[in-house]
JSON list of C-alpha atoms in Angstrom, two decimals:
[
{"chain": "D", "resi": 1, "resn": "UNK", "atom": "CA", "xyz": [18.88, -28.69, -38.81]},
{"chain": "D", "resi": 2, "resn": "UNK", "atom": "CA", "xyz": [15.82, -26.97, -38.28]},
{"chain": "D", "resi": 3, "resn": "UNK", "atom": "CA", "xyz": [13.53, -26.16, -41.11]},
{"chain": "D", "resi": 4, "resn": "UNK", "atom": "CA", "xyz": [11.60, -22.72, -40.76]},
{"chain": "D", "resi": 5, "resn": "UNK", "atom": "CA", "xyz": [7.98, -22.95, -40.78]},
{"chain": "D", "resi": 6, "resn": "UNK", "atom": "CA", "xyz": [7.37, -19.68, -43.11]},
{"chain": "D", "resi": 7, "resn": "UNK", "atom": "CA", "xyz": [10.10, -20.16, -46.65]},
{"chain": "D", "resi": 8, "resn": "UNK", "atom": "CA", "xyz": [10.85, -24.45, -45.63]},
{"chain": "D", "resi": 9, "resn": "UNK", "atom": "CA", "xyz": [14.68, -22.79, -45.82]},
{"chain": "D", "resi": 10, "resn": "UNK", "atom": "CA", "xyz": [17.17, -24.74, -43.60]},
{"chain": "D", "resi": 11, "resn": "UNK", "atom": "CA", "xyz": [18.82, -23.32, -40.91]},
{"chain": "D", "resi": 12, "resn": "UNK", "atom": "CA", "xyz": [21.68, -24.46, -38.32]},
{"chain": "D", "resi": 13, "resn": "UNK", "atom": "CA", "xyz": [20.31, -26.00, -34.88]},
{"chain": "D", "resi": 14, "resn": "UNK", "atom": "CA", "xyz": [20.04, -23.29, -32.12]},
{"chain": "D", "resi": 15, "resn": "UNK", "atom": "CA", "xyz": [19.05, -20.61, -34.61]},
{"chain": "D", "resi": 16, "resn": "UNK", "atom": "CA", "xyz": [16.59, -18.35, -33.60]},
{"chain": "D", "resi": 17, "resn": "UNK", "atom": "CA", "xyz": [15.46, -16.53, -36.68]},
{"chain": "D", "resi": 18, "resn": "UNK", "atom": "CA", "xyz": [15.42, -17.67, -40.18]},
{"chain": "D", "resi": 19, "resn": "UNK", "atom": "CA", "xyz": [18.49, -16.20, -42.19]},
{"chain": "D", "resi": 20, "resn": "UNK", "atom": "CA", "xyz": [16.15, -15.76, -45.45]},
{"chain": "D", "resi": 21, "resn": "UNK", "atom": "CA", "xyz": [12.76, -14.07, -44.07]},
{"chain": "D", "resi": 22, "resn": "UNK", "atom": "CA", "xyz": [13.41, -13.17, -40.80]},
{"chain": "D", "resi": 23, "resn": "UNK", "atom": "CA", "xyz": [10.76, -15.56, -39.02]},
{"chain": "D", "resi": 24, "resn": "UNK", "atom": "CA", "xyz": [11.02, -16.59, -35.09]},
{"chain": "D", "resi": 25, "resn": "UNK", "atom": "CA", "xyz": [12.51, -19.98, -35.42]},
{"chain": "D", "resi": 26, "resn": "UNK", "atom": "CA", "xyz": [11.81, -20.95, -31.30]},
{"chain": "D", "resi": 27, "resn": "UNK", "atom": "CA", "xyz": [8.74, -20.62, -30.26]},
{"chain": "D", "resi": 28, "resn": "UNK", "atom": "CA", "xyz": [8.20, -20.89, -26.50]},
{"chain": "D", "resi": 29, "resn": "UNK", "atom": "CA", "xyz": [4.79, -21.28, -24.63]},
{"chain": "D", "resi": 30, "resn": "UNK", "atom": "CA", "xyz": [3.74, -18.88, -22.39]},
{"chain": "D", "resi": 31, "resn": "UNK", "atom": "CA", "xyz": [4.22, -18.96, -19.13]},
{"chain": "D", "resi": 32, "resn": "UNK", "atom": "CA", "xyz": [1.76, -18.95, -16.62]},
{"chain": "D", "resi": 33, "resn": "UNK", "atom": "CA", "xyz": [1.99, -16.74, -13.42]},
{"chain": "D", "resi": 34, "resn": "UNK", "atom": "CA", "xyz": [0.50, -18.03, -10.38]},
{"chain": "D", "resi": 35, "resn": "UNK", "atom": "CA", "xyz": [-0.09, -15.47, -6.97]},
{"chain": "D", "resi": 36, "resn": "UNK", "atom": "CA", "xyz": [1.86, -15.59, -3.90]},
{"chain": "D", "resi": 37, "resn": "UNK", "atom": "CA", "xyz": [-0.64, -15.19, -0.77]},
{"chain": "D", "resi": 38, "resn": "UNK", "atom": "CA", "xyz": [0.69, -14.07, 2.18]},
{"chain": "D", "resi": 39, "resn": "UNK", "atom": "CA", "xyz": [1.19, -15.40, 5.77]},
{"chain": "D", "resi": 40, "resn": "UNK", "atom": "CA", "xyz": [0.91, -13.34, 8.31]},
{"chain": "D", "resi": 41, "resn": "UNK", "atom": "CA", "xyz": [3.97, -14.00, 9.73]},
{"chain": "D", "resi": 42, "resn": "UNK", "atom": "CA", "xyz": [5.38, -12.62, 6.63]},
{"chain": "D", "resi": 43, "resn": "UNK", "atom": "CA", "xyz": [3.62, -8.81, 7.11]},
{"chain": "D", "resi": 44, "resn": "UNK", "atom": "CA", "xyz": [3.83, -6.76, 10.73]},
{"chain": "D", "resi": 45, "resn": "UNK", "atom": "CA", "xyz": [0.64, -5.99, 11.31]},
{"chain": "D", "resi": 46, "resn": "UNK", "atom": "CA", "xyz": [-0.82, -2.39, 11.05]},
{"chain": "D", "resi": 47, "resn": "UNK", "atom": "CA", "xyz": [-1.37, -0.59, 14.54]},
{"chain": "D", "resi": 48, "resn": "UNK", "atom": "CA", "xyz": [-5.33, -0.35, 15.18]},
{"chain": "D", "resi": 49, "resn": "UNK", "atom": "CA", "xyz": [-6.14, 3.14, 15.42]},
{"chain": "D", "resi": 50, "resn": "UNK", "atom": "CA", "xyz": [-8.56, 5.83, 16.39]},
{"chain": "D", "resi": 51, "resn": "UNK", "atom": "CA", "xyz": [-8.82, 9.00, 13.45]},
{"chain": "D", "resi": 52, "resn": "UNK", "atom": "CA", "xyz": [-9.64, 11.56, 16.59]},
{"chain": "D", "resi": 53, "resn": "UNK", "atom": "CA", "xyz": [-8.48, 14.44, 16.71]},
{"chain": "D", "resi": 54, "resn": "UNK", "atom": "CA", "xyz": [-5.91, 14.18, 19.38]},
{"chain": "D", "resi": 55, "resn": "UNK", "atom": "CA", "xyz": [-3.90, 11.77, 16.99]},
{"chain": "D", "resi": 56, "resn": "UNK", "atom": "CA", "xyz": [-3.00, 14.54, 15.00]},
{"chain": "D", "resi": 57, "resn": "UNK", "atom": "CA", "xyz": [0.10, 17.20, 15.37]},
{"chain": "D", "resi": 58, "resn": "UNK", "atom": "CA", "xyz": [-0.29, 20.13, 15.72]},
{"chain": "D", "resi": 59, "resn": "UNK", "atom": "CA", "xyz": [1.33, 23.25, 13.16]},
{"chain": "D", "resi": 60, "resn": "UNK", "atom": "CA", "xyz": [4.92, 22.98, 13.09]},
{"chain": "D", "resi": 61, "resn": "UNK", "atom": "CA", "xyz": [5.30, 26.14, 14.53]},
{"chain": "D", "resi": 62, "resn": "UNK", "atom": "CA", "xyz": [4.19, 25.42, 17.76]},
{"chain": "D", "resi": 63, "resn": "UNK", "atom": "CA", "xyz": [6.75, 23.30, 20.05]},
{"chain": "D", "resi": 64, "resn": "UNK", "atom": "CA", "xyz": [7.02, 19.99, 19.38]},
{"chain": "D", "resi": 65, "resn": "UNK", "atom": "CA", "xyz": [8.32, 17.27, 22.17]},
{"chain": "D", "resi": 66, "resn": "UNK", "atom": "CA", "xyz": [10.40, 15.06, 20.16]},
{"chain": "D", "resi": 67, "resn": "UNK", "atom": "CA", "xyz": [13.38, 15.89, 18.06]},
{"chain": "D", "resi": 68, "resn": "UNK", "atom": "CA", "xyz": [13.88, 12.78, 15.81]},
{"chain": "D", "resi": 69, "resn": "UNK", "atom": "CA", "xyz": [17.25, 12.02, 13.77]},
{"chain": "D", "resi": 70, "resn": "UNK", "atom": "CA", "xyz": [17.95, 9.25, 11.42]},
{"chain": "D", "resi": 71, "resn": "UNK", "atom": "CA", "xyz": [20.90, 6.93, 11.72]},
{"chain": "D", "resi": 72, "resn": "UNK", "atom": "CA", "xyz": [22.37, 5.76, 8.45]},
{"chain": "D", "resi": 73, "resn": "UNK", "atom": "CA", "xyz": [23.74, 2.56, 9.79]},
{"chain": "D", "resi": 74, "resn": "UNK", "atom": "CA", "xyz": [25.96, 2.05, 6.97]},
{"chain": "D", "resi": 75, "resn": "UNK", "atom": "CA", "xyz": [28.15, 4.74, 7.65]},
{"chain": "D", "resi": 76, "resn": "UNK", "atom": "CA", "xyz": [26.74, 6.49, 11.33]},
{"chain": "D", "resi": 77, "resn": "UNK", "atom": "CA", "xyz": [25.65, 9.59, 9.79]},
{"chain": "D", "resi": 78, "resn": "UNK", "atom": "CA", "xyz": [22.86, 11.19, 11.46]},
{"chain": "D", "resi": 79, "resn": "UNK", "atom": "CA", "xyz": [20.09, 13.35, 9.68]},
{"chain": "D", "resi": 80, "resn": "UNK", "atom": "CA", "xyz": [18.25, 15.85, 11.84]},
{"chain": "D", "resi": 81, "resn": "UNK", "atom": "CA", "xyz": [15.02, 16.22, 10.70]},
{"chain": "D", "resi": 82, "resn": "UNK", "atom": "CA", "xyz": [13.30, 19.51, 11.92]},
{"chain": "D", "resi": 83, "resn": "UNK", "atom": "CA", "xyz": [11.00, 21.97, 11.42]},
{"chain": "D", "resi": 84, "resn": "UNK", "atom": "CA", "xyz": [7.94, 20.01, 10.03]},
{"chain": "D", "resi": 85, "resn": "UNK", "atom": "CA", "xyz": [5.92, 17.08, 11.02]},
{"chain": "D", "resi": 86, "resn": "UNK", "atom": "CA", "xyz": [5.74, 15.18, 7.84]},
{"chain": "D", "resi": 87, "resn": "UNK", "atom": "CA", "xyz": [8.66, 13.98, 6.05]},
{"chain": "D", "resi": 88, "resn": "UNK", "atom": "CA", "xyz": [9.27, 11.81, 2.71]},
{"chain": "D", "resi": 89, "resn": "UNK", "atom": "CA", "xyz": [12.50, 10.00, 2.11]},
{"chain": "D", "resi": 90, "resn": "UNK", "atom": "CA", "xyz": [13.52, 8.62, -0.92]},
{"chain": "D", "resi": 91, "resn": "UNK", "atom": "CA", "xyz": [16.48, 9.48, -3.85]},
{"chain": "D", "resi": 92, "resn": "UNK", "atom": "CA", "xyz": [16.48, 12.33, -6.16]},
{"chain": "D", "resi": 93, "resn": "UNK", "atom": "CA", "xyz": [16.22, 11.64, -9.78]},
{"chain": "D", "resi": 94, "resn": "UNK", "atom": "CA", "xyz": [17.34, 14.12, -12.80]},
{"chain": "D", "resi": 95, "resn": "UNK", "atom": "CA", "xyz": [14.16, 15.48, -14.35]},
{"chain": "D", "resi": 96, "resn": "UNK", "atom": "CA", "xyz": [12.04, 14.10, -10.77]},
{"chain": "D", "resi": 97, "resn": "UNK", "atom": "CA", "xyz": [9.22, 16.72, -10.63]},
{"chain": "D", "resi": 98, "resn": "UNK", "atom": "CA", "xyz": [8.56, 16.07, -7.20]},
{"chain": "D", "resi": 99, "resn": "UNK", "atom": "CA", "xyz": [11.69, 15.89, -4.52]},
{"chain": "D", "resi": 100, "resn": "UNK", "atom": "CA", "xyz": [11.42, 13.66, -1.32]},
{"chain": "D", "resi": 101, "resn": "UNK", "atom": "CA", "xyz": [12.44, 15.72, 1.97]},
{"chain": "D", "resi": 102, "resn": "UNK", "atom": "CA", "xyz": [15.10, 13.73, 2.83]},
{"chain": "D", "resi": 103, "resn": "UNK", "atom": "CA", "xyz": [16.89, 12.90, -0.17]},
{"chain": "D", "resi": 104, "resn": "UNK", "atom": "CA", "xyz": [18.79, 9.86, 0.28]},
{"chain": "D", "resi": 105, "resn": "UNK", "atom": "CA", "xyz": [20.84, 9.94, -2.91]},
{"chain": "D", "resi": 106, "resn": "UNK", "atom": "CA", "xyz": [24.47, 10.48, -1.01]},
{"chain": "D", "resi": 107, "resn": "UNK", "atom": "CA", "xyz": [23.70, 6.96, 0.69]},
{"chain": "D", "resi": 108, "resn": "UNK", "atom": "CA", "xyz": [23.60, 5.15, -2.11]},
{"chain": "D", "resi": 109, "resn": "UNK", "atom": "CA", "xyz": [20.70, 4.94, -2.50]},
{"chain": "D", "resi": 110, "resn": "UNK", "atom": "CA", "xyz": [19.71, 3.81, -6.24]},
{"chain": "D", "resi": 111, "resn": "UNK", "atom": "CA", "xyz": [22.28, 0.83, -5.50]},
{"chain": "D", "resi": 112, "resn": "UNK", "atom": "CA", "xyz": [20.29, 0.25, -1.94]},
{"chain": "D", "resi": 113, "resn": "UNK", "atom": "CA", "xyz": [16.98, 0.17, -4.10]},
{"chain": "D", "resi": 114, "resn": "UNK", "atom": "CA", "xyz": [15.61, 3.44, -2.62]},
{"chain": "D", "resi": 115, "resn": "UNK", "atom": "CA", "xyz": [12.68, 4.48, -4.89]},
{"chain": "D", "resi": 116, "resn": "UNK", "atom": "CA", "xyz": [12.42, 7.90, -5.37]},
{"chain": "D", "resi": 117, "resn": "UNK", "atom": "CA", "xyz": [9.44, 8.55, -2.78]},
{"chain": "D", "resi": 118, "resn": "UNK", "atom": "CA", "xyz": [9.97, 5.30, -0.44]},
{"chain": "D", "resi": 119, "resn": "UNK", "atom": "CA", "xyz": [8.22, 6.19, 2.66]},
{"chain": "D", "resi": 120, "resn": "UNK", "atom": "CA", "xyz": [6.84, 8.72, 5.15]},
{"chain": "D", "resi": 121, "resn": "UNK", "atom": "CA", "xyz": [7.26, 9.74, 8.51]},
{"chain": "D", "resi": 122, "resn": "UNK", "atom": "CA", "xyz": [4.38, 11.42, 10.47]},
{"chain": "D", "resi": 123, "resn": "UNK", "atom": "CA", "xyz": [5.28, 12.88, 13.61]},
{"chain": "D", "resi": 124, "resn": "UNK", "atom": "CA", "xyz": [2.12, 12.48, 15.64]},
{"chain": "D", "resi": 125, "resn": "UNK", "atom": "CA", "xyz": [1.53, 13.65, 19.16]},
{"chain": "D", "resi": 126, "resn": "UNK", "atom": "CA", "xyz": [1.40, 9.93, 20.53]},
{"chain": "D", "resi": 127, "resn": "UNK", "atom": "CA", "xyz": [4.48, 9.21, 18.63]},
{"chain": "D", "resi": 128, "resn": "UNK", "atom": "CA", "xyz": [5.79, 8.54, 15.22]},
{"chain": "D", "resi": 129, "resn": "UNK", "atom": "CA", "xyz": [4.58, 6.38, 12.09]},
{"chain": "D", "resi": 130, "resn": "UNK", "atom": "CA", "xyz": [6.16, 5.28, 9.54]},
{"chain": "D", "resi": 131, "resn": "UNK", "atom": "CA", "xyz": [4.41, 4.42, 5.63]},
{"chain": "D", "resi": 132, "resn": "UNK", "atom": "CA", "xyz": [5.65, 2.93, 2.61]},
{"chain": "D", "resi": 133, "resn": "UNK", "atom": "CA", "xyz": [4.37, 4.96, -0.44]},
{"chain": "D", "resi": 134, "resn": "UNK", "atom": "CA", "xyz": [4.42, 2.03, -2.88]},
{"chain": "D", "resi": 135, "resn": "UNK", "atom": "CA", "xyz": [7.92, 1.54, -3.15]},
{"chain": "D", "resi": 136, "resn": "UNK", "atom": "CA", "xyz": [9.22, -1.23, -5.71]},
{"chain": "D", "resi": 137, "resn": "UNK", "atom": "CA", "xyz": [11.61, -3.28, -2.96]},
{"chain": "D", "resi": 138, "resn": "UNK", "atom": "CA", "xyz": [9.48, -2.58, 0.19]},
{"chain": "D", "resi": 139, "resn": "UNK", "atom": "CA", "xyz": [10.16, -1.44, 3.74]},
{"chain": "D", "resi": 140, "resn": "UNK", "atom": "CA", "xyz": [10.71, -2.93, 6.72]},
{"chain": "D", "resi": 141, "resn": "UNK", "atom": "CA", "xyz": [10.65, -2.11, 10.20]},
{"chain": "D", "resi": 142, "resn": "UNK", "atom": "CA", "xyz": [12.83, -4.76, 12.41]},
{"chain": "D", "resi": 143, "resn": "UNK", "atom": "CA", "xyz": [13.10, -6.95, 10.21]},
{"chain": "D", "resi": 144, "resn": "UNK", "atom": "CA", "xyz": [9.23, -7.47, 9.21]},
{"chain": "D", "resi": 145, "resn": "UNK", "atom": "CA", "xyz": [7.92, -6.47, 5.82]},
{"chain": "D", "resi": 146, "resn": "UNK", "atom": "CA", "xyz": [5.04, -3.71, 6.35]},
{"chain": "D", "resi": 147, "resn": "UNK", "atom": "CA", "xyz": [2.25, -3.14, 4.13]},
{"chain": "D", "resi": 148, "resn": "UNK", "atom": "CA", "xyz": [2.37, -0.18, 1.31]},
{"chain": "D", "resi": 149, "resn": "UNK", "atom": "CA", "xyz": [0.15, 2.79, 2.60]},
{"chain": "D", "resi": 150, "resn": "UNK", "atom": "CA", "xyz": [-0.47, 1.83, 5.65]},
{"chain": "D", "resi": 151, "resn": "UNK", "atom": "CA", "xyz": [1.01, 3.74, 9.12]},
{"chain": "D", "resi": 152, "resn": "UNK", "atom": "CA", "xyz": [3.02, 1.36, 11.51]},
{"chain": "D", "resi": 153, "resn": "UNK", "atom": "CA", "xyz": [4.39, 3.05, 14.96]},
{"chain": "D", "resi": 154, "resn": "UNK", "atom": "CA", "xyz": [8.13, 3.33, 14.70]},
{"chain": "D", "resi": 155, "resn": "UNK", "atom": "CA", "xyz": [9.82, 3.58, 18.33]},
{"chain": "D", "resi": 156, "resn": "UNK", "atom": "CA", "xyz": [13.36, 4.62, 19.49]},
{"chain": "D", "resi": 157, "resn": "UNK", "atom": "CA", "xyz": [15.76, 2.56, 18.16]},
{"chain": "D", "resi": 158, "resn": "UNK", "atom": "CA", "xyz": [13.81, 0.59, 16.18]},
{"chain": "D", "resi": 159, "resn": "UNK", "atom": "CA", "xyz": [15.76, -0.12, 12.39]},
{"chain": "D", "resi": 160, "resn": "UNK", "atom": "CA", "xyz": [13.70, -0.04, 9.16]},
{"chain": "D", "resi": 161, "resn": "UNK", "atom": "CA", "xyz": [14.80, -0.61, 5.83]},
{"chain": "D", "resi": 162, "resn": "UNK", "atom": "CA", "xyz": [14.34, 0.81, 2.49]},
{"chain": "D", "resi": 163, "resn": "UNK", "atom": "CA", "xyz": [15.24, -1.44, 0.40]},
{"chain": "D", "resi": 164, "resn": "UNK", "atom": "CA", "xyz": [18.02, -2.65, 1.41]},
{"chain": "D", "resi": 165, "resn": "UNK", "atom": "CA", "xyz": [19.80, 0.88, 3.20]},
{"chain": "D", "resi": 166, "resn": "UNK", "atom": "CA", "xyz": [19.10, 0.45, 6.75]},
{"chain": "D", "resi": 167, "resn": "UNK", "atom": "CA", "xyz": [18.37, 3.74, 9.34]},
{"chain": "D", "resi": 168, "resn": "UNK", "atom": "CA", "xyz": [17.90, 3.54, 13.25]},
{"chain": "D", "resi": 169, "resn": "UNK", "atom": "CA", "xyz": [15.47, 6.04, 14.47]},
{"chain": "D", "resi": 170, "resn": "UNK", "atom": "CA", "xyz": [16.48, 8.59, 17.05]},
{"chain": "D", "resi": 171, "resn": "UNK", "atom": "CA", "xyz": [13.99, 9.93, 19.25]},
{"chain": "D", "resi": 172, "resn": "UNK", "atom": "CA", "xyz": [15.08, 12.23, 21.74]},
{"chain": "D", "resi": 173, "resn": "UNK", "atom": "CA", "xyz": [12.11, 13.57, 24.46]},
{"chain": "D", "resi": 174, "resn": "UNK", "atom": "CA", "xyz": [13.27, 17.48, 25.42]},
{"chain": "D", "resi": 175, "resn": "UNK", "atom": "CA", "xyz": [12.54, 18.25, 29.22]}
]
């Protein structure tokens, strides 16, 4: 029996309220959190680099070497993506107010734990970067665990993850 601290009425072992007032019956102690640090094997580390000018793309409109596709692995669809040299993936949402470009929803997404902006890709004229915008279950480039907001290079072939919904990217040099 357990005898409620607020009306001394008896209850039944295992209750959690008292049937006559209502008061909390199990009290628990809080819990204390303590921080995970770390390692830096756990975290690819983010390519050193230069803000100059020649990093940067230029417009869209003028031609641009690469034409890069993603490879849904799950199911070997391919996504062009064209016409632009920045590009967010992640899931659309009803009511979202704003819509990543590549909207991942058809993949699963939600059940892949796609947020609904994930990450970026920058197509650069040295190459391509990829950047996690904060996303709740991370993204990963071969395997290693990159850092939110930060650009990592992203090569041919190379497989990151959103979650868990994996996509090879396809970079294919015109002549």
């Amino acid at each position: 029996m357990i005898l409620c601290p607020n009306c001394q009425h008896h209850e039944i072992s295992g209750a959690l309220f008292c049937s006559e007032c209502g008061a909390q019956l199990v009290f628990t102690e809080r819990l204390s959190t303590q921080a995970i640090y770390r390692t830096q094997s756990d975290v690819l580390p983010p390519e050193q680099k230069s803000t100059s000018k020649s990093d940067f793309p230029d417009p869209p409109s003028s031609a641009i070497d690469a034409i890069i596709s993603l490879h849904i692995l799950e199911n070997g669809q391919i996504l062009p993506l064209a016409g632009r040299t920045e590009f967010t993936m992640g899931r659309v949402a009803e009511g979202q107010p704003i819509l990543p470009d590549v909207d991942l929803s058809p993949y699963e997404a939600y059940s892949q734990g796609v947020s609904r902006l994930h990450a970026a890709l920058k197509i650069l004229v040295k190459g391509v970067v990829i950047m996690d915008l904060g996303s709740s279950n991370g993204t990963r480039v071969n395997g290693q665990k990159i850092m939110p907001n930060v650009e990592y290079p992203i090569n041919h072939g190379d497989v990151f993850a959103l979650g868990k919904l994996k996509i090879q990217m396809l970079i294919r040099r015109s002549a």
